[in-house]
Amino acid sequence: MHEAVLAMGWFYLNGFGVEKDLRQAERWYKKSARQGEPMAMFSLGVMACETRDYADALIWFRRAAEKRHVRSLFWLGKLHWRGHGVPKDHKQALALLREAANGKVEAAQRAIRFLSRHRQ
């Protein structure tokens, strides 16, 4: 049942088998998030970032990260690096990026490599 609720959010977000509807996607993802699904929490965070609602994104990414969703750590690191929704904090950002990289998030691994080559 949990997977079906999560899938409905994805279907509406991507217009897969249904007409694309961001409101319906959010509704289904929130239902899935209430059931404790970290992927739904992560998806809500990404959706919030896309609308520049960084305060909401932080909430969702933090909730997902508490459930050990490592890609959320990467996104939290990006928000801290850019100062979106939080004060800009490169030290905190790097800690989050490293934790995500250790969790095998390829984008975080690339970011760490890039930053290590370009730090002054």
XYZ file of N, CA, C and O in Angstrom:
480
model
N 0.820 -1.197 0.000
C 0.000 0.000 0.000
C 0.865 1.262 0.000
O 0.610 2.192 -0.729
N 1.924 1.276 0.837
C 2.780 2.458 0.910
C 3.404 2.774 -0.445
O 3.479 3.939 -0.832
N 3.852 1.748 -1.147
C 4.490 1.960 -2.442
C 3.509 2.531 -3.460
O 3.878 3.352 -4.287
N 2.267 2.105 -3.390
C 1.251 2.591 -4.329
C 0.978 4.073 -4.118
O 0.819 4.830 -5.087
N 0.940 4.499 -2.875
C 0.694 5.914 -2.567
C 1.857 6.756 -3.085
O 1.656 7.793 -3.728
N 3.076 6.305 -2.829
C 4.259 6.991 -3.336
C 4.228 7.036 -4.861
O 4.490 8.084 -5.470
N 3.902 5.937 -5.484
C 3.861 5.861 -6.948
C 2.842 6.834 -7.531
O 3.100 7.452 -8.575
N 1.721 7.013 -6.869
C 0.712 7.948 -7.375
C 1.287 9.365 -7.443
O 1.028 10.096 -8.404
N 2.060 9.747 -6.448
C 2.704 11.058 -6.496
C 3.616 11.171 -7.701
O 3.601 12.181 -8.416
N 4.400 10.135 -7.937
C 5.319 10.134 -9.078
C 4.554 10.193 -10.396
O 4.936 10.931 -11.313
N 3.456 9.428 -10.505
C 2.663 9.435 -11.735
C 2.158 10.837 -12.047
O 2.258 11.313 -13.177
N 1.603 11.518 -11.031
C 1.089 12.867 -11.256
C 2.207 13.873 -11.504
O 2.059 14.777 -12.314
N 3.319 13.723 -10.829
C 4.439 14.638 -11.025
C 4.963 14.550 -12.454
O 5.312 15.559 -13.068
N 5.018 13.352 -12.985
C 5.607 13.116 -14.303
C 4.599 12.939 -15.430
O 5.000 12.747 -16.578
N 3.305 12.969 -15.107
C 2.296 12.778 -16.153
C 2.363 11.395 -16.757
O 2.179 11.208 -17.954
N 2.613 10.398 -15.936
C 2.738 9.014 -16.399
C 1.402 8.299 -16.199
O 1.022 7.976 -15.078
N 0.667 8.098 -17.288
C -0.634 7.422 -17.211
C -1.760 8.324 -16.746
O -2.918 7.922 -16.744
N -1.423 9.528 -16.338
C -2.407 10.534 -15.915
C -1.910 11.883 -16.431
O -0.752 12.023 -16.807
N -2.800 12.859 -16.429
C -2.358 14.197 -16.807
C -1.476 14.764 -15.703
O -1.768 14.596 -14.512
N -0.368 15.391 -16.089
C 0.549 15.978 -15.114
C -0.213 16.986 -14.250
O -0.909 17.854 -14.766
N -0.072 16.846 -12.936
C -0.808 17.703 -12.003
C 0.015 17.828 -10.723
O 0.042 16.911 -9.894
N 0.705 18.947 -10.577
C 1.595 19.131 -9.433
C 0.839 19.160 -8.107
O 1.354 18.690 -7.091
N -0.382 19.681 -8.122
C -1.174 19.693 -6.883
C -1.512 18.273 -6.437
O -1.433 17.950 -5.256
N -1.882 17.442 -7.392
C -2.188 16.047 -7.064
C -0.923 15.301 -6.648
O -0.958 14.480 -5.728
N 0.192 15.593 -7.314
C 1.458 14.963 -6.932
C 1.784 15.305 -5.486
O 2.126 14.419 -4.687
N 1.662 16.578 -5.144
C 1.948 17.002 -3.778
C 0.997 16.321 -2.788
O 1.424 15.873 -1.726
N -0.256 16.228 -3.141
C -1.248 15.573 -2.271
C -0.855 14.126 -1.986
O -0.861 13.676 -0.846
N -0.495 13.397 -3.047
C -0.129 11.992 -2.861
C 1.196 11.845 -2.124
O 1.348 10.968 -1.270
N 2.161 12.707 -2.437
C 3.442 12.650 -1.723
C 3.259 12.960 -0.242
O 3.888 12.333 0.611
N 2.400 13.917 0.076
C 2.158 14.233 1.491
C 1.496 13.060 2.209
O 1.828 12.767 3.360
N 0.586 12.395 1.529
C -0.042 11.208 2.119
C 1.028 10.142 2.384
O 1.048 9.526 3.452
N 1.907 9.955 1.440
C 2.984 8.974 1.595
C 3.953 9.405 2.700
O 4.405 8.578 3.499
N 4.247 10.698 2.766
C 5.151 11.210 3.808
C 4.548 10.987 5.196
O 5.260 10.629 6.140
N 3.242 11.182 5.324
C 2.568 10.924 6.617
C 2.685 9.456 7.017
O 2.653 9.128 8.194
N 2.846 8.584 6.035
C 3.036 7.157 6.311
C 4.506 6.850 6.619
O 4.856 5.703 6.840
N 5.352 7.884 6.610
C 6.748 7.702 6.982
C 7.694 7.426 5.836
O 8.846 7.041 6.067
N 7.279 7.638 4.604
C 8.099 7.316 3.435
C 9.107 8.435 3.138
O 8.725 9.532 2.715
N 10.414 8.170 3.348
C 11.415 9.217 3.118
C 11.527 9.658 1.661
O 11.840 10.820 1.398
N 11.267 8.793 0.698
C 11.338 9.195 -0.706
C 10.270 10.240 -1.015
O 10.508 11.165 -1.805
N 9.104 10.123 -0.403
C 8.055 11.126 -0.588
C 8.491 12.449 0.027
O 8.283 13.520 -0.556
N 9.104 12.388 1.189
C 9.602 13.602 1.858
C 10.638 14.282 0.972
O 10.619 15.508 0.787
N 11.543 13.485 0.421
C 12.556 14.009 -0.486
C 11.908 14.664 -1.704
O 12.269 15.783 -2.092
N 10.940 13.994 -2.297
C 10.270 14.533 -3.488
C 9.568 15.849 -3.172
O 9.581 16.780 -3.985
N 8.959 15.944 -1.997
C 8.335 17.200 -1.587
C 9.385 18.298 -1.431
O 9.135 19.461 -1.774
N 10.560 17.943 -0.931
C 11.647 18.910 -0.822
C 12.093 19.417 -2.183
O 12.302 20.617 -2.374
N 12.225 18.506 -3.134
C 12.630 18.903 -4.487
C 11.565 19.803 -5.104
O 11.883 20.846 -5.700
N 10.299 19.433 -4.944
C 9.222 20.259 -5.480
C 9.252 21.656 -4.859
O 9.056 22.655 -5.556
N 9.507 21.733 -3.568
C 9.578 23.035 -2.895
C 10.757 23.845 -3.423
O 10.639 25.059 -3.625
N 11.893 23.205 -3.663
C 13.051 23.904 -4.233
C 12.716 24.477 -5.600
O 13.121 25.594 -5.922
N 12.002 23.721 -6.382
C 11.672 24.168 -7.737
C 10.789 25.407 -7.730
O 10.819 26.191 -8.671
N 10.022 25.601 -6.659
C 9.189 26.806 -6.538
C 9.861 27.850 -5.645
O 9.237 28.832 -5.266
N 11.105 27.590 -5.279
C 11.913 28.477 -4.426
C 11.314 28.668 -3.033
O 11.528 29.688 -2.394
N 10.587 27.673 -2.569
C 10.078 27.687 -1.194
C 11.095 26.932 -0.339
O 10.891 25.784 0.046
N 12.209 27.590 -0.068
C 13.335 26.928 0.581
C 13.040 26.551 2.030
O 13.567 25.552 2.521
N 12.199 27.324 2.702
C 11.843 26.974 4.085
C 11.122 25.632 4.114
O 11.413 24.768 4.953
N 10.203 25.423 3.190
C 9.478 24.155 3.110
C 10.421 23.036 2.679
O 10.364 21.917 3.203
N 11.310 23.334 1.732
C 12.272 22.336 1.269
C 13.133 21.848 2.425
O 13.364 20.641 2.570
N 13.595 22.775 3.245
C 14.417 22.392 4.400
C 13.685 21.430 5.318
O 14.259 20.443 5.780
N 12.431 21.715 5.562
C 11.632 20.843 6.439
C 11.592 19.435 5.878
O 11.862 18.459 6.586
N 11.259 19.325 4.584
C 11.111 17.996 3.985
C 12.436 17.270 3.878
O 12.519 16.073 4.154
N 13.503 17.961 3.475
C 14.807 17.300 3.374
C 15.296 16.844 4.742
O 15.873 15.770 4.873
N 15.083 17.656 5.762
C 15.497 17.263 7.113
C 14.733 16.044 7.594
O 15.323 15.139 8.194
N 13.435 16.016 7.334
C 12.643 14.846 7.738
C 13.123 13.588 7.031
O 13.225 12.528 7.638
N 13.400 13.713 5.736
C 13.884 12.557 4.980
C 15.266 12.134 5.476
O 15.541 10.938 5.615
N 16.127 13.115 5.761
C 17.477 12.801 6.244
C 17.420 12.096 7.594
O 18.229 11.200 7.861
N 16.470 12.479 8.438
C 16.298 11.798 9.725
C 15.973 10.323 9.539
O 16.252 9.505 10.402
N 15.407 10.002 8.380
C 15.080 8.604 8.065
C 16.162 7.975 7.191
O 15.927 6.976 6.532
N 17.337 8.596 7.198
C 18.527 8.099 6.517
C 18.428 8.129 4.985
O 18.998 7.286 4.299
N 17.714 9.098 4.453
C 17.649 9.287 3.004
C 18.840 10.158 2.608
O 18.833 11.368 2.803
N 19.890 9.529 2.056
C 21.164 10.223 1.844
C 21.112 11.287 0.753
O 21.851 12.272 0.816
N 20.266 11.123 -0.252
C 20.168 12.170 -1.283
C 19.656 13.471 -0.683
O 19.980 14.558 -1.153
N 18.855 13.381 0.379
C 18.377 14.581 1.061
C 19.540 15.335 1.698
O 19.529 16.568 1.758
N 20.549 14.610 2.159
C 21.731 15.261 2.729
C 22.430 16.105 1.676
O 22.897 17.208 1.959
N 22.518 15.592 0.462
C 23.120 16.337 -0.636
C 22.356 17.638 -0.879
O 22.953 18.710 -0.990
N 21.035 17.551 -0.935
C 20.224 18.741 -1.183
C 20.320 19.717 -0.020
O 20.367 20.926 -0.220
N 20.359 19.217 1.206
C 20.560 20.095 2.353
C 21.911 20.807 2.244
O 22.026 21.999 2.537
N 22.925 20.070 1.814
C 24.243 20.673 1.613
C 24.198 21.791 0.592
O 24.801 22.857 0.786
N 23.476 21.583 -0.504
C 23.354 22.629 -1.523
C 22.666 23.863 -0.958
O 23.075 24.991 -1.246
N 21.624 23.658 -0.160
C 20.914 24.801 0.416
C 21.817 25.587 1.363
O 21.821 26.820 1.347
N 22.598 24.871 2.164
C 23.527 25.541 3.073
C 24.636 26.257 2.296
O 25.077 27.337 2.690
N 25.110 25.650 1.226
C 26.179 26.254 0.430
C 25.711 27.579 -0.180
O 26.439 28.570 -0.186
N 24.485 27.579 -0.684
C 23.959 28.768 -1.372
C 23.259 29.757 -0.438
O 22.933 30.865 -0.859
N 22.979 29.319 0.791
C 22.258 30.192 1.711
C 20.787 30.312 1.366
O 20.166 31.341 1.579
N 20.210 29.252 0.853
C 18.785 29.235 0.521
C 17.996 28.686 1.704
O 18.082 27.506 2.019
N 17.257 29.568 2.356
C 16.428 29.146 3.481
C 17.167 29.076 4.806
O 16.559 28.909 5.851
N 18.475 29.174 4.744
C 19.345 29.154 5.929
C 20.487 30.129 5.667
O 20.786 30.437 4.518
N 21.156 30.586 6.720
C 22.345 31.401 6.464
C 23.386 30.579 5.697
O 23.516 29.375 5.916
N 24.082 31.230 4.791
C 25.129 30.550 4.018
C 26.168 30.008 5.003
O 26.669 30.729 5.855
N 26.458 28.705 4.888
C 27.394 28.064 5.811
C 28.143 26.971 5.065
O 27.676 25.835 4.955
N 29.311 27.324 4.534
C 30.069 26.365 3.728
C 30.594 25.205 4.560
O 30.684 24.075 4.049
N 30.916 25.440 5.818
C 31.393 24.351 6.677
C 30.298 23.299 6.874
O 30.541 22.098 6.722
N 29.099 23.755 7.184
C 27.962 22.833 7.345
C 27.643 22.154 6.019
O 27.352 20.958 5.974
N 27.703 22.924 4.942
C 27.424 22.368 3.614
C 28.395 21.245 3.291
O 27.982 20.172 2.826
N 29.675 21.468 3.528
C 30.672 20.438 3.238
C 30.457 19.194 4.088
O 30.612 18.071 3.594
N 30.088 19.377 5.341
C 29.824 18.220 6.207
C 28.660 17.403 5.646
O 28.725 16.162 5.604
N 27.613 18.074 5.210
C 26.456 17.378 4.634
C 26.821 16.702 3.317
O 26.425 15.556 3.061
N 27.582 17.396 2.482
C 28.004 16.818 1.203
C 28.885 15.589 1.425
O 28.744 14.582 0.719
N 29.780 15.663 2.398
C 30.632 14.500 2.687
C 29.808 13.320 3.184
O 30.061 12.170 2.790
N 28.842 13.604 4.028
C 27.989 12.521 4.526
C 27.206 11.883 3.377
O 27.090 10.663 3.292
N 26.700 12.716 2.473
C 25.998 12.190 1.301
C 26.955 11.405 0.403
O 26.607 10.336 -0.105
N 28.158 11.927 0.217
C 29.153 11.236 -0.612
C 29.504 9.882 -0.004
O 29.635 8.885 -0.733
N 29.635 9.833 1.305
C 29.903 8.561 1.984
C 28.742 7.587 1.821
O 28.940 6.376 1.884
N 27.547 8.128 1.592
C 26.362 7.298 1.353
C 26.184 6.937 -0.107
O 25.134 6.479 -0.530
N 27.224 7.173 -0.902
C 27.266 6.778 -2.320
C 26.388 7.645 -3.233
O 25.950 7.198 -4.288
N 26.126 8.882 -2.840
C 25.401 9.806 -3.705
C 26.411 10.393 -4.686
O 27.298 11.152 -4.295
N 26.293 10.007 -5.948
C 27.293 10.380 -6.952
C 27.424 11.888 -7.115
O 28.536 12.403 -7.263
N 26.316 12.612 -7.091
C 26.378 14.069 -7.240
C 27.177 14.683 -6.094
O 27.931 15.644 -6.295
N 27.032 14.151 -4.907
C 27.800 14.644 -3.755
C 29.270 14.307 -3.914
O 30.142 15.127 -3.596
N 29.571 13.131 -4.414
C 30.962 12.750 -4.645
C 31.609 13.683 -5.666
O 32.743 14.117 -5.483
N 30.880 14.000 -6.735
C 31.392 14.936 -7.744
C 31.601 16.323 -7.142
O 32.597 16.980 -7.415
N 30.658 16.766 -6.332
C 30.765 18.095 -5.705
C 31.991 18.164 -4.803
O 32.738 19.156 -4.832
N 32.221 17.121 -4.026
C 33.380 17.095 -3.131
C 34.669 17.135 -3.946
O 35.603 17.885 -3.620
N 34.742 16.349 -5.023
C 35.944 16.363 -5.883
C 36.162 17.758 -6.474
O 37.270 18.280 -6.476
N 35.094 18.358 -6.974
C 35.191 19.688 -7.570
C 35.655 20.711 -6.540
O 36.572 21.492 -6.798
N 35.039 20.693 -5.376
C 35.396 21.668 -4.341
C 36.816 21.478 -3.836
O 37.497 22.454 -3.544
N 37.264 20.230 -3.763
C 38.625 19.989 -3.276
C 39.655 20.499 -4.275
O 40.747 20.905 -3.888
N 39.330 20.522 -5.561
C 40.249 21.034 -6.579
C 40.212 22.563 -6.665
O 41.178 23.174 -7.090
N 39.101 23.167 -6.280
C 38.928 24.599 -6.487
C 38.916 25.417 -5.196
O 38.616 26.599 -5.239
N 39.262 24.805 -4.103
C 39.313 25.564 -2.838
C 40.614 26.345 -2.766
O 41.662 25.887 -3.187
N 40.504 27.504 -2.220
C 41.692 28.365 -2.123
C 42.241 28.349 -0.726
O 41.673 28.058 0.210
